[in-house]
Structures are given as structure tokens and as C-alpha cells.
Amino acid sequence: MADFEGEHLLADIGNGTMNLLYLTDSQPQENRCWTEKIGVNQCMIRAKEAVLRRFGSKISDSTVEQVLRTGTAKIDVDYLACIREVAASYVAELFAALRSYEYDPATTHLTIVGDGGQLIKHFGSYDPEQFTIVDDICAAAKGYEYMAYRQMLRG
């Protein structure tokens, strides 16, 4: 938390939702906290549907998940390109949602936790000076634990 000097937006992009919280000089802004139903599973569903529409065949969840987590898989290049297109479109949608909550990379550092970080890492473009991806899968839980602790201290 001490590293969060200035304006920060913390985004937990999980399987079903994206949770947003602004921090100013390491202090959570509880009145600037939202949840959007734009989770990674929606990207998975869209990718599988796109492959089915374009090629007329089903693709396994594990194959799509591998592409979303790593950016690639040992599959036909056309199938891979299709999934990558869907993922890139989904990442653009994530950033549009962030902008709707006043995210501006020129003034706010963005920190991503959750599975969405891997999507952004492989399918998005960002300035590493204004963006951090936290790979610790327990990061969100640790943050909520800290917020609960602070709330207990207040009484």
C-alpha cells in the first residue's frame, strides 16, 4: 500500500466481474468503488462462439484458456488468430469500461490483479510506467483483508 503514492486505480479482473477501487496517496476511496459484470469468462465464451461460427467446430475450454493465459497454443494458426482477435476486442472493452470510470493513464496509475492481467499482458497495449500487473493470485484477497483490518480499527 505504501507504494500507491498519487492517484491509483486498482482493478481486480476475475472470472465473472471486474472490481474497481481508486486509491489516493495509499488511501482507499471507498466512495469510488464499483463492480462491472465484465469477467474473463465472458471472453472465454465469446472466443468459443467465434471459433464455432467461423470454423463450424467446437474448441475445448482448456485450449481457449491456454491462449488467454499465455497468448498462444499448439492449434491451427487460423483458430489461434480467431481467439486472439476476440481477446484483443475484449481487452479494448475492458479499457473502455475503465475510461467510463474516469481512468486516465496520464494521471492515474493502473494496477491489475486477477486473471484479466494476463489478457492485458498478451492482448493489450499499455505504458509500463503507468500500469502494473500483479501476478500474485492472492493479491485481491490480501487487499480485502487489509481493508477489513482498517475498518475494524475504526470501530
Short mmCIF file of N, CA and C in Angstrom, two decimals:
data_model
loop_
_atom_site.label_atom_id
_atom_site.label_comp_id
_atom_site.label_asym_id
_atom_site.label_seq_id
_atom_site.Cartn_x
_atom_site.Cartn_y
_atom_site.Cartn_z
N MET A 1 0.82 -1.20 0.00
CA MET A 1 0.00 0.00 0.00
C MET A 1 0.86 1.26 0.00
N ALA A 2 2.01 1.22 0.64
CA ALA A 2 2.86 2.41 0.71
C ALA A 2 3.34 2.84 -0.67
N ASP A 3 3.36 1.92 -1.62
CA ASP A 3 3.81 2.24 -2.98
C ASP A 3 2.77 3.01 -3.79
N PHE A 4 1.55 3.10 -3.29
CA PHE A 4 0.47 3.74 -4.02
C PHE A 4 0.42 5.24 -3.76
N GLU A 5 1.48 5.93 -4.12
CA GLU A 5 1.50 7.39 -3.99
C GLU A 5 0.78 8.00 -5.18
N GLY A 6 0.09 9.11 -4.94
CA GLY A 6 -0.66 9.76 -6.00
C GLY A 6 -1.96 9.04 -6.27
N GLU A 7 -2.47 9.17 -7.47
CA GLU A 7 -3.75 8.59 -7.87
C GLU A 7 -3.52 7.20 -8.47
N HIS A 8 -4.22 6.21 -7.94
CA HIS A 8 -4.13 4.83 -8.42
C HIS A 8 -5.53 4.27 -8.63
N LEU A 9 -5.65 3.41 -9.62
CA LEU A 9 -6.87 2.65 -9.82
C LEU A 9 -6.48 1.18 -9.72
N LEU A 10 -7.11 0.49 -8.78
CA LEU A 10 -6.89 -0.94 -8.60
C LEU A 10 -8.05 -1.67 -9.26
N ALA A 11 -7.74 -2.56 -10.19
CA ALA A 11 -8.78 -3.30 -10.91
C ALA A 11 -8.54 -4.79 -10.72
N ASP A 12 -9.50 -5.46 -10.12
CA ASP A 12 -9.47 -6.91 -9.93
C ASP A 12 -10.36 -7.50 -11.02
N ILE A 13 -9.72 -8.03 -12.05
CA ILE A 13 -10.47 -8.59 -13.18
C ILE A 13 -10.49 -10.10 -13.01
N GLY A 14 -11.61 -10.59 -12.52
CA GLY A 14 -11.76 -12.01 -12.23
C GLY A 14 -12.56 -12.74 -13.28
N ASN A 15 -13.02 -13.91 -12.91
CA ASN A 15 -13.75 -14.76 -13.84
C ASN A 15 -15.11 -14.17 -14.22
N GLY A 16 -15.81 -13.57 -13.23
CA GLY A 16 -17.15 -13.09 -13.51
C GLY A 16 -17.31 -11.58 -13.49
N THR A 17 -16.42 -10.88 -12.78
CA THR A 17 -16.59 -9.44 -12.62
C THR A 17 -15.25 -8.72 -12.66
N MET A 18 -15.35 -7.39 -12.81
CA MET A 18 -14.20 -6.52 -12.65
C MET A 18 -14.55 -5.57 -11.52
N ASN A 19 -13.75 -5.60 -10.44
CA ASN A 19 -13.96 -4.72 -9.30
C ASN A 19 -12.94 -3.61 -9.35
N LEU A 20 -13.40 -2.37 -9.17
CA LEU A 20 -12.54 -1.20 -9.27
C LEU A 20 -12.52 -0.44 -7.95
N LEU A 21 -11.34 0.06 -7.60
CA LEU A 21 -11.19 0.87 -6.40
C LEU A 21 -10.10 1.90 -6.64
N TYR A 22 -10.44 3.16 -6.45
CA TYR A 22 -9.44 4.23 -6.52
C TYR A 22 -8.75 4.37 -5.18
N LEU A 23 -7.45 4.67 -5.22
CA LEU A 23 -6.67 4.99 -4.04
C LEU A 23 -5.98 6.32 -4.28
N THR A 24 -5.97 7.17 -3.27
CA THR A 24 -5.25 8.43 -3.34
C THR A 24 -4.23 8.45 -2.22
N ASP A 25 -2.95 8.54 -2.59
CA ASP A 25 -1.86 8.50 -1.62
C ASP A 25 -2.03 7.34 -0.64
N SER A 26 -2.22 6.16 -1.19
CA SER A 26 -2.34 4.89 -0.45
C SER A 26 -3.64 4.74 0.34
N GLN A 27 -4.55 5.69 0.25
CA GLN A 27 -5.81 5.62 1.00
C GLN A 27 -6.95 5.19 0.07
N PRO A 28 -7.61 4.07 0.40
CA PRO A 28 -8.76 3.65 -0.42
C PRO A 28 -9.85 4.71 -0.41
N GLN A 29 -10.40 4.99 -1.56
CA GLN A 29 -11.51 5.93 -1.71
C GLN A 29 -12.79 5.09 -1.80
N GLU A 30 -13.36 4.78 -0.66
CA GLU A 30 -14.49 3.84 -0.61
C GLU A 30 -15.71 4.33 -1.38
N ASN A 31 -15.81 5.64 -1.61
CA ASN A 31 -16.92 6.16 -2.41
C ASN A 31 -16.63 6.05 -3.90
N ARG A 32 -15.45 5.58 -4.26
CA ARG A 32 -15.07 5.38 -5.66
C ARG A 32 -14.72 3.91 -5.88
N CYS A 33 -15.69 3.07 -5.65
CA CYS A 33 -15.52 1.61 -5.73
C CYS A 33 -16.72 1.04 -6.48
N TRP A 34 -16.46 0.25 -7.55
CA TRP A 34 -17.53 -0.27 -8.38
C TRP A 34 -17.26 -1.71 -8.80
N THR A 35 -18.33 -2.37 -9.24
CA THR A 35 -18.23 -3.72 -9.81
C THR A 35 -18.92 -3.71 -11.16
N GLU A 36 -18.22 -4.24 -12.15
CA GLU A 36 -18.77 -4.39 -13.51
C GLU A 36 -18.86 -5.88 -13.84
N LYS A 37 -19.90 -6.28 -14.52
CA LYS A 37 -20.04 -7.68 -14.96
C LYS A 37 -19.34 -7.85 -16.30
N ILE A 38 -18.02 -7.85 -16.25
CA ILE A 38 -17.22 -7.98 -17.47
C ILE A 38 -16.02 -8.88 -17.14
N GLY A 39 -16.32 -10.09 -16.69
CA GLY A 39 -15.28 -11.02 -16.26
C GLY A 39 -14.65 -11.77 -17.42
N VAL A 40 -13.55 -12.43 -17.11
CA VAL A 40 -12.78 -13.17 -18.11
C VAL A 40 -13.59 -14.30 -18.73
N ASN A 41 -14.52 -14.87 -17.99
CA ASN A 41 -15.33 -15.95 -18.55
C ASN A 41 -16.12 -15.48 -19.77
N GLN A 42 -16.50 -14.22 -19.80
CA GLN A 42 -17.21 -13.70 -20.98
C GLN A 42 -16.32 -13.75 -22.21
N CYS A 43 -15.03 -13.48 -22.02
CA CYS A 43 -14.08 -13.57 -23.14
C CYS A 43 -13.97 -15.02 -23.61
N MET A 44 -13.93 -15.95 -22.66
CA MET A 44 -13.86 -17.38 -22.99
C MET A 44 -15.06 -17.79 -23.82
N ILE A 45 -16.24 -17.40 -23.39
CA ILE A 45 -17.47 -17.75 -24.11
C ILE A 45 -17.46 -17.16 -25.51
N ARG A 46 -17.08 -15.89 -25.63
CA ARG A 46 -17.03 -15.23 -26.94
C ARG A 46 -16.04 -15.91 -27.88
N ALA A 47 -14.89 -16.31 -27.34
CA ALA A 47 -13.87 -16.97 -28.18
C ALA A 47 -14.38 -18.31 -28.70
N LYS A 48 -15.01 -19.09 -27.83
CA LYS A 48 -15.54 -20.38 -28.26
C LYS A 48 -16.64 -20.20 -29.31
N GLU A 49 -17.51 -19.20 -29.11
CA GLU A 49 -18.57 -18.92 -30.08
C GLU A 49 -17.99 -18.46 -31.42
N ALA A 50 -16.95 -17.66 -31.38
CA ALA A 50 -16.33 -17.17 -32.61
C ALA A 50 -15.72 -18.31 -33.41
N VAL A 51 -15.06 -19.23 -32.72
CA VAL A 51 -14.48 -20.40 -33.41
C VAL A 51 -15.60 -21.25 -34.01
N LEU A 52 -16.66 -21.45 -33.27
CA LEU A 52 -17.78 -22.26 -33.77
C LEU A 52 -18.41 -21.61 -35.00
N ARG A 53 -18.63 -20.28 -34.95
CA ARG A 53 -19.23 -19.58 -36.10
C ARG A 53 -18.31 -19.60 -37.31
N ARG A 54 -17.03 -19.35 -37.10
CA ARG A 54 -16.10 -19.21 -38.22
C ARG A 54 -15.70 -20.54 -38.83
N PHE A 55 -15.51 -21.56 -37.99
CA PHE A 55 -14.97 -22.83 -38.49
C PHE A 55 -15.95 -24.00 -38.38
N GLY A 56 -17.07 -23.78 -37.70
CA GLY A 56 -18.07 -24.84 -37.58
C GLY A 56 -17.64 -25.96 -36.66
N SER A 57 -16.70 -25.72 -35.78
CA SER A 57 -16.27 -26.76 -34.84
C SER A 57 -16.09 -26.18 -33.45
N LYS A 58 -16.25 -27.08 -32.49
CA LYS A 58 -16.10 -26.67 -31.09
C LYS A 58 -14.63 -26.76 -30.70
N ILE A 59 -14.26 -25.92 -29.74
CA ILE A 59 -12.91 -25.93 -29.21
C ILE A 59 -13.02 -26.05 -27.69
N SER A 60 -12.09 -26.76 -27.09
CA SER A 60 -12.18 -27.02 -25.66
C SER A 60 -11.89 -25.79 -24.82
N ASP A 61 -12.48 -25.76 -23.64
CA ASP A 61 -12.21 -24.69 -22.69
C ASP A 61 -10.72 -24.59 -22.38
N SER A 62 -10.08 -25.74 -22.21
CA SER A 62 -8.65 -25.73 -21.82
C SER A 62 -7.78 -25.12 -22.92
N THR A 63 -8.12 -25.33 -24.17
CA THR A 63 -7.34 -24.74 -25.26
C THR A 63 -7.52 -23.22 -25.28
N VAL A 64 -8.76 -22.77 -25.17
CA VAL A 64 -9.02 -21.33 -25.15
C VAL A 64 -8.35 -20.71 -23.93
N GLU A 65 -8.45 -21.37 -22.78
CA GLU A 65 -7.83 -20.86 -21.56
C GLU A 65 -6.32 -20.72 -21.72
N GLN A 66 -5.70 -21.70 -22.38
CA GLN A 66 -4.25 -21.62 -22.61
C GLN A 66 -3.90 -20.40 -23.46
N VAL A 67 -4.69 -20.14 -24.49
CA VAL A 67 -4.43 -18.97 -25.33
C VAL A 67 -4.60 -17.69 -24.52
N LEU A 68 -5.66 -17.62 -23.71
CA LEU A 68 -5.92 -16.42 -22.93
C LEU A 68 -4.85 -16.19 -21.87
N ARG A 69 -4.31 -17.27 -21.30
CA ARG A 69 -3.29 -17.13 -20.25
C ARG A 69 -1.88 -16.88 -20.80
N THR A 70 -1.59 -17.46 -21.97
CA THR A 70 -0.21 -17.40 -22.48
C THR A 70 -0.07 -16.65 -23.79
N GLY A 71 -1.18 -16.45 -24.49
CA GLY A 71 -1.13 -15.77 -25.78
C GLY A 71 -1.00 -16.72 -26.95
N THR A 72 -0.82 -18.00 -26.67
CA THR A 72 -0.63 -18.96 -27.77
C THR A 72 -1.05 -20.36 -27.34
N ALA A 73 -1.11 -21.26 -28.30
CA ALA A 73 -1.38 -22.68 -28.07
C ALA A 73 -1.00 -23.44 -29.33
N LYS A 74 -0.84 -24.73 -29.19
CA LYS A 74 -0.49 -25.56 -30.35
C LYS A 74 -1.77 -25.97 -31.07
N ILE A 75 -2.31 -24.99 -31.82
CA ILE A 75 -3.51 -25.21 -32.61
C ILE A 75 -3.30 -24.54 -33.97
N ASP A 76 -4.20 -24.80 -34.87
CA ASP A 76 -4.15 -24.22 -36.21
C ASP A 76 -4.03 -22.69 -36.11
N VAL A 77 -3.20 -22.10 -36.95
CA VAL A 77 -2.95 -20.65 -36.88
C VAL A 77 -4.22 -19.83 -37.09
N ASP A 78 -5.16 -20.32 -37.90
CA ASP A 78 -6.40 -19.58 -38.12
C ASP A 78 -7.27 -19.60 -36.86
N TYR A 79 -7.32 -20.73 -36.17
CA TYR A 79 -8.06 -20.82 -34.91
C TYR A 79 -7.42 -19.88 -33.88
N LEU A 80 -6.10 -19.93 -33.81
CA LEU A 80 -5.37 -19.08 -32.87
C LEU A 80 -5.65 -17.59 -33.17
N ALA A 81 -5.61 -17.23 -34.43
CA ALA A 81 -5.87 -15.85 -34.81
C ALA A 81 -7.29 -15.43 -34.43
N CYS A 82 -8.24 -16.31 -34.59
CA CYS A 82 -9.63 -16.02 -34.23
C CYS A 82 -9.75 -15.75 -32.74
N ILE A 83 -9.16 -16.60 -31.92
CA ILE A 83 -9.22 -16.42 -30.46
C ILE A 83 -8.50 -15.15 -30.05
N ARG A 84 -7.36 -14.89 -30.68
CA ARG A 84 -6.60 -13.69 -30.36
C ARG A 84 -7.38 -12.42 -30.72
N GLU A 85 -8.12 -12.44 -31.83
CA GLU A 85 -8.95 -11.29 -32.21
C GLU A 85 -10.02 -11.02 -31.15
N VAL A 86 -10.67 -12.08 -30.69
CA VAL A 86 -11.69 -11.94 -29.66
C VAL A 86 -11.07 -11.38 -28.38
N ALA A 87 -9.91 -11.91 -27.99
CA ALA A 87 -9.24 -11.45 -26.77
C ALA A 87 -8.84 -9.98 -26.88
N ALA A 88 -8.32 -9.58 -28.02
CA ALA A 88 -7.93 -8.17 -28.21
C ALA A 88 -9.16 -7.26 -28.13
N SER A 89 -10.26 -7.70 -28.71
CA SER A 89 -11.50 -6.92 -28.64
C SER A 89 -12.00 -6.82 -27.20
N TYR A 90 -11.90 -7.91 -26.47
CA TYR A 90 -12.31 -7.93 -25.06
C TYR A 90 -11.45 -6.97 -24.23
N VAL A 91 -10.15 -6.96 -24.46
CA VAL A 91 -9.25 -6.05 -23.73
C VAL A 91 -9.62 -4.60 -24.05
N ALA A 92 -9.93 -4.32 -25.30
CA ALA A 92 -10.37 -2.96 -25.66
C ALA A 92 -11.64 -2.60 -24.90
N GLU A 93 -12.54 -3.57 -24.73
CA GLU A 93 -13.77 -3.35 -23.98
C GLU A 93 -13.46 -3.10 -22.49
N LEU A 94 -12.48 -3.82 -21.95
CA LEU A 94 -12.07 -3.58 -20.56
C LEU A 94 -11.59 -2.14 -20.37
N PHE A 95 -10.75 -1.67 -21.28
CA PHE A 95 -10.22 -0.32 -21.17
C PHE A 95 -11.33 0.73 -21.37
N ALA A 96 -12.30 0.42 -22.22
CA ALA A 96 -13.44 1.34 -22.38
C ALA A 96 -14.22 1.43 -21.07
N ALA A 97 -14.39 0.29 -20.40
CA ALA A 97 -15.07 0.30 -19.11
C ALA A 97 -14.27 1.10 -18.08
N LEU A 98 -12.95 0.93 -18.09
CA LEU A 98 -12.10 1.70 -17.16
C LEU A 98 -12.23 3.20 -17.42
N ARG A 99 -12.23 3.59 -18.69
CA ARG A 99 -12.37 5.00 -19.03
C ARG A 99 -13.73 5.55 -18.59
N SER A 100 -14.76 4.71 -18.60
CA SER A 100 -16.08 5.17 -18.16
C SER A 100 -16.09 5.49 -16.67
N TYR A 101 -15.10 4.97 -15.94
CA TYR A 101 -14.94 5.30 -14.52
C TYR A 101 -13.79 6.28 -14.32
N GLU A 102 -13.57 7.10 -15.32
CA GLU A 102 -12.63 8.22 -15.28
C GLU A 102 -11.16 7.81 -15.20
N TYR A 103 -10.84 6.60 -15.66
CA TYR A 103 -9.43 6.21 -15.71
C TYR A 103 -8.74 6.99 -16.83
N ASP A 104 -7.64 7.64 -16.49
CA ASP A 104 -6.82 8.39 -17.45
C ASP A 104 -5.37 8.00 -17.19
N PRO A 105 -4.73 7.29 -18.13
CA PRO A 105 -3.36 6.84 -17.89
C PRO A 105 -2.36 7.97 -17.71
N ALA A 106 -2.71 9.17 -18.12
CA ALA A 106 -1.80 10.31 -17.95
C ALA A 106 -1.75 10.80 -16.50
N THR A 107 -2.81 10.47 -15.72
CA THR A 107 -2.87 10.97 -14.35
C THR A 107 -3.01 9.89 -13.29
N THR A 108 -3.34 8.68 -13.73
CA THR A 108 -3.65 7.61 -12.78
C THR A 108 -2.87 6.35 -13.12
N HIS A 109 -2.21 5.78 -12.11
CA HIS A 109 -1.50 4.51 -12.28
C HIS A 109 -2.52 3.39 -12.13
N LEU A 110 -2.53 2.45 -13.06
CA LEU A 110 -3.46 1.33 -13.04
C LEU A 110 -2.74 0.08 -12.57
N THR A 111 -3.33 -0.59 -11.58
CA THR A 111 -2.81 -1.86 -11.09
C THR A 111 -3.88 -2.91 -11.32
N ILE A 112 -3.51 -3.97 -12.02
CA ILE A 112 -4.44 -5.05 -12.34
C ILE A 112 -4.07 -6.29 -11.54
N VAL A 113 -5.07 -6.88 -10.88
CA VAL A 113 -4.92 -8.19 -10.24
C VAL A 113 -5.99 -9.10 -10.84
N GLY A 114 -5.80 -10.37 -10.71
CA GLY A 114 -6.75 -11.33 -11.26
C GLY A 114 -6.35 -11.80 -12.65
N ASP A 115 -7.15 -12.70 -13.18
CA ASP A 115 -6.85 -13.31 -14.48
C ASP A 115 -6.83 -12.31 -15.63
N GLY A 116 -7.53 -11.22 -15.50
CA GLY A 116 -7.56 -10.22 -16.56
C GLY A 116 -6.20 -9.63 -16.86
N GLY A 117 -5.30 -9.67 -15.89
CA GLY A 117 -3.95 -9.16 -16.11
C GLY A 117 -3.23 -9.90 -17.22
N GLN A 118 -3.44 -11.20 -17.29
CA GLN A 118 -2.80 -11.98 -18.35
C GLN A 118 -3.35 -11.61 -19.71
N LEU A 119 -4.65 -11.36 -19.78
CA LEU A 119 -5.24 -10.93 -21.05
C LEU A 119 -4.63 -9.61 -21.51
N ILE A 120 -4.52 -8.69 -20.60
CA ILE A 120 -3.96 -7.38 -20.95
C ILE A 120 -2.50 -7.51 -21.33
N LYS A 121 -1.78 -8.36 -20.61
CA LYS A 121 -0.36 -8.57 -20.90
C LYS A 121 -0.15 -9.09 -22.32
N HIS A 122 -1.02 -10.00 -22.76
CA HIS A 122 -0.83 -10.65 -24.06
C HIS A 122 -1.59 -9.99 -25.21
N PHE A 123 -2.67 -9.26 -24.90
CA PHE A 123 -3.52 -8.76 -25.98
C PHE A 123 -3.78 -7.26 -25.94
N GLY A 124 -3.17 -6.57 -25.00
CA GLY A 124 -3.38 -5.13 -24.89
C GLY A 124 -2.09 -4.37 -25.12
N SER A 125 -2.22 -3.08 -25.20
CA SER A 125 -1.03 -2.24 -25.28
C SER A 125 -1.13 -1.22 -24.15
N TYR A 126 -0.02 -1.02 -23.47
CA TYR A 126 -0.03 -0.14 -22.32
C TYR A 126 1.36 0.39 -22.06
N ASP A 127 1.43 1.48 -21.34
CA ASP A 127 2.69 2.10 -20.93
C ASP A 127 3.11 1.47 -19.61
N PRO A 128 4.20 0.73 -19.57
CA PRO A 128 4.61 0.06 -18.33
C PRO A 128 4.87 1.03 -17.18
N GLU A 129 5.08 2.30 -17.47
CA GLU A 129 5.27 3.29 -16.41
C GLU A 129 3.97 3.62 -15.69
N GLN A 130 2.84 3.44 -16.37
CA GLN A 130 1.55 3.79 -15.81
C GLN A 130 0.68 2.57 -15.53
N PHE A 131 1.28 1.38 -15.53
CA PHE A 131 0.49 0.17 -15.48
C PHE A 131 1.28 -0.92 -14.77
N THR A 132 0.63 -1.65 -13.87
CA THR A 132 1.27 -2.76 -13.18
C THR A 132 0.33 -3.96 -13.22
N ILE A 133 0.87 -5.12 -13.54
CA ILE A 133 0.11 -6.36 -13.47
C ILE A 133 0.67 -7.16 -12.31
N VAL A 134 -0.19 -7.49 -11.35
CA VAL A 134 0.21 -8.27 -10.18
C VAL A 134 -0.15 -9.72 -10.45
N ASP A 135 0.86 -10.59 -10.50
CA ASP A 135 0.63 -12.00 -10.80
C ASP A 135 0.27 -12.84 -9.57
N ASP A 136 0.37 -12.28 -8.37
CA ASP A 136 0.04 -12.99 -7.14
C ASP A 136 -1.45 -13.28 -7.12
N ILE A 137 -1.82 -14.57 -7.18
CA ILE A 137 -3.25 -14.91 -7.25
C ILE A 137 -3.98 -14.60 -5.94
N CYS A 138 -3.24 -14.34 -4.88
CA CYS A 138 -3.86 -13.99 -3.59
C CYS A 138 -3.91 -12.49 -3.35
N ALA A 139 -3.47 -11.70 -4.31
CA ALA A 139 -3.37 -10.25 -4.12
C ALA A 139 -4.70 -9.60 -3.75
N ALA A 140 -5.76 -9.96 -4.44
CA ALA A 140 -7.06 -9.35 -4.15
C ALA A 140 -7.51 -9.71 -2.74
N ALA A 141 -7.36 -10.96 -2.37
CA ALA A 141 -7.75 -11.40 -1.03
C ALA A 141 -6.95 -10.65 0.03
N LYS A 142 -5.67 -10.45 -0.21
CA LYS A 142 -4.83 -9.71 0.74
C LYS A 142 -5.30 -8.26 0.86
N GLY A 143 -5.71 -7.67 -0.24
CA GLY A 143 -6.21 -6.30 -0.21
C GLY A 143 -7.51 -6.19 0.56
N TYR A 144 -8.43 -7.13 0.34
CA TYR A 144 -9.68 -7.10 1.08
C TYR A 144 -9.43 -7.34 2.57
N GLU A 145 -8.48 -8.20 2.88
CA GLU A 145 -8.12 -8.44 4.28
C GLU A 145 -7.61 -7.16 4.92
N TYR A 146 -6.79 -6.42 4.19
CA TYR A 146 -6.26 -5.16 4.71
C TYR A 146 -7.38 -4.14 4.93
N MET A 147 -8.31 -4.05 3.97
CA MET A 147 -9.43 -3.12 4.12
C MET A 147 -10.28 -3.49 5.33
N ALA A 148 -10.52 -4.78 5.55
CA ALA A 148 -11.30 -5.21 6.71
C ALA A 148 -10.57 -4.87 8.00
N TYR A 149 -9.28 -5.05 8.01
CA TYR A 149 -8.48 -4.71 9.18
C TYR A 149 -8.60 -3.22 9.49
N ARG A 150 -8.48 -2.37 8.48
CA ARG A 150 -8.60 -0.92 8.68
C ARG A 150 -9.99 -0.55 9.19
N GLN A 151 -11.00 -1.24 8.68
CA GLN A 151 -12.35 -0.96 9.11
C GLN A 151 -12.55 -1.36 10.57
N MET A 152 -11.96 -2.47 10.99
CA MET A 152 -12.03 -2.89 12.39
C MET A 152 -11.34 -1.87 13.30
N LEU A 153 -10.24 -1.30 12.85
CA LEU A 153 -9.54 -0.31 13.66
C LEU A 153 -10.39 0.93 13.89
N ARG A 154 -11.21 1.27 12.90
CA ARG A 154 -12.08 2.44 13.02
C ARG A 154 -13.23 2.19 13.98
N GLY A 155 -13.52 0.94 14.23
CA GLY A 155 -14.58 0.61 15.20
C GLY A 155 -15.80 0.29 14.54
#
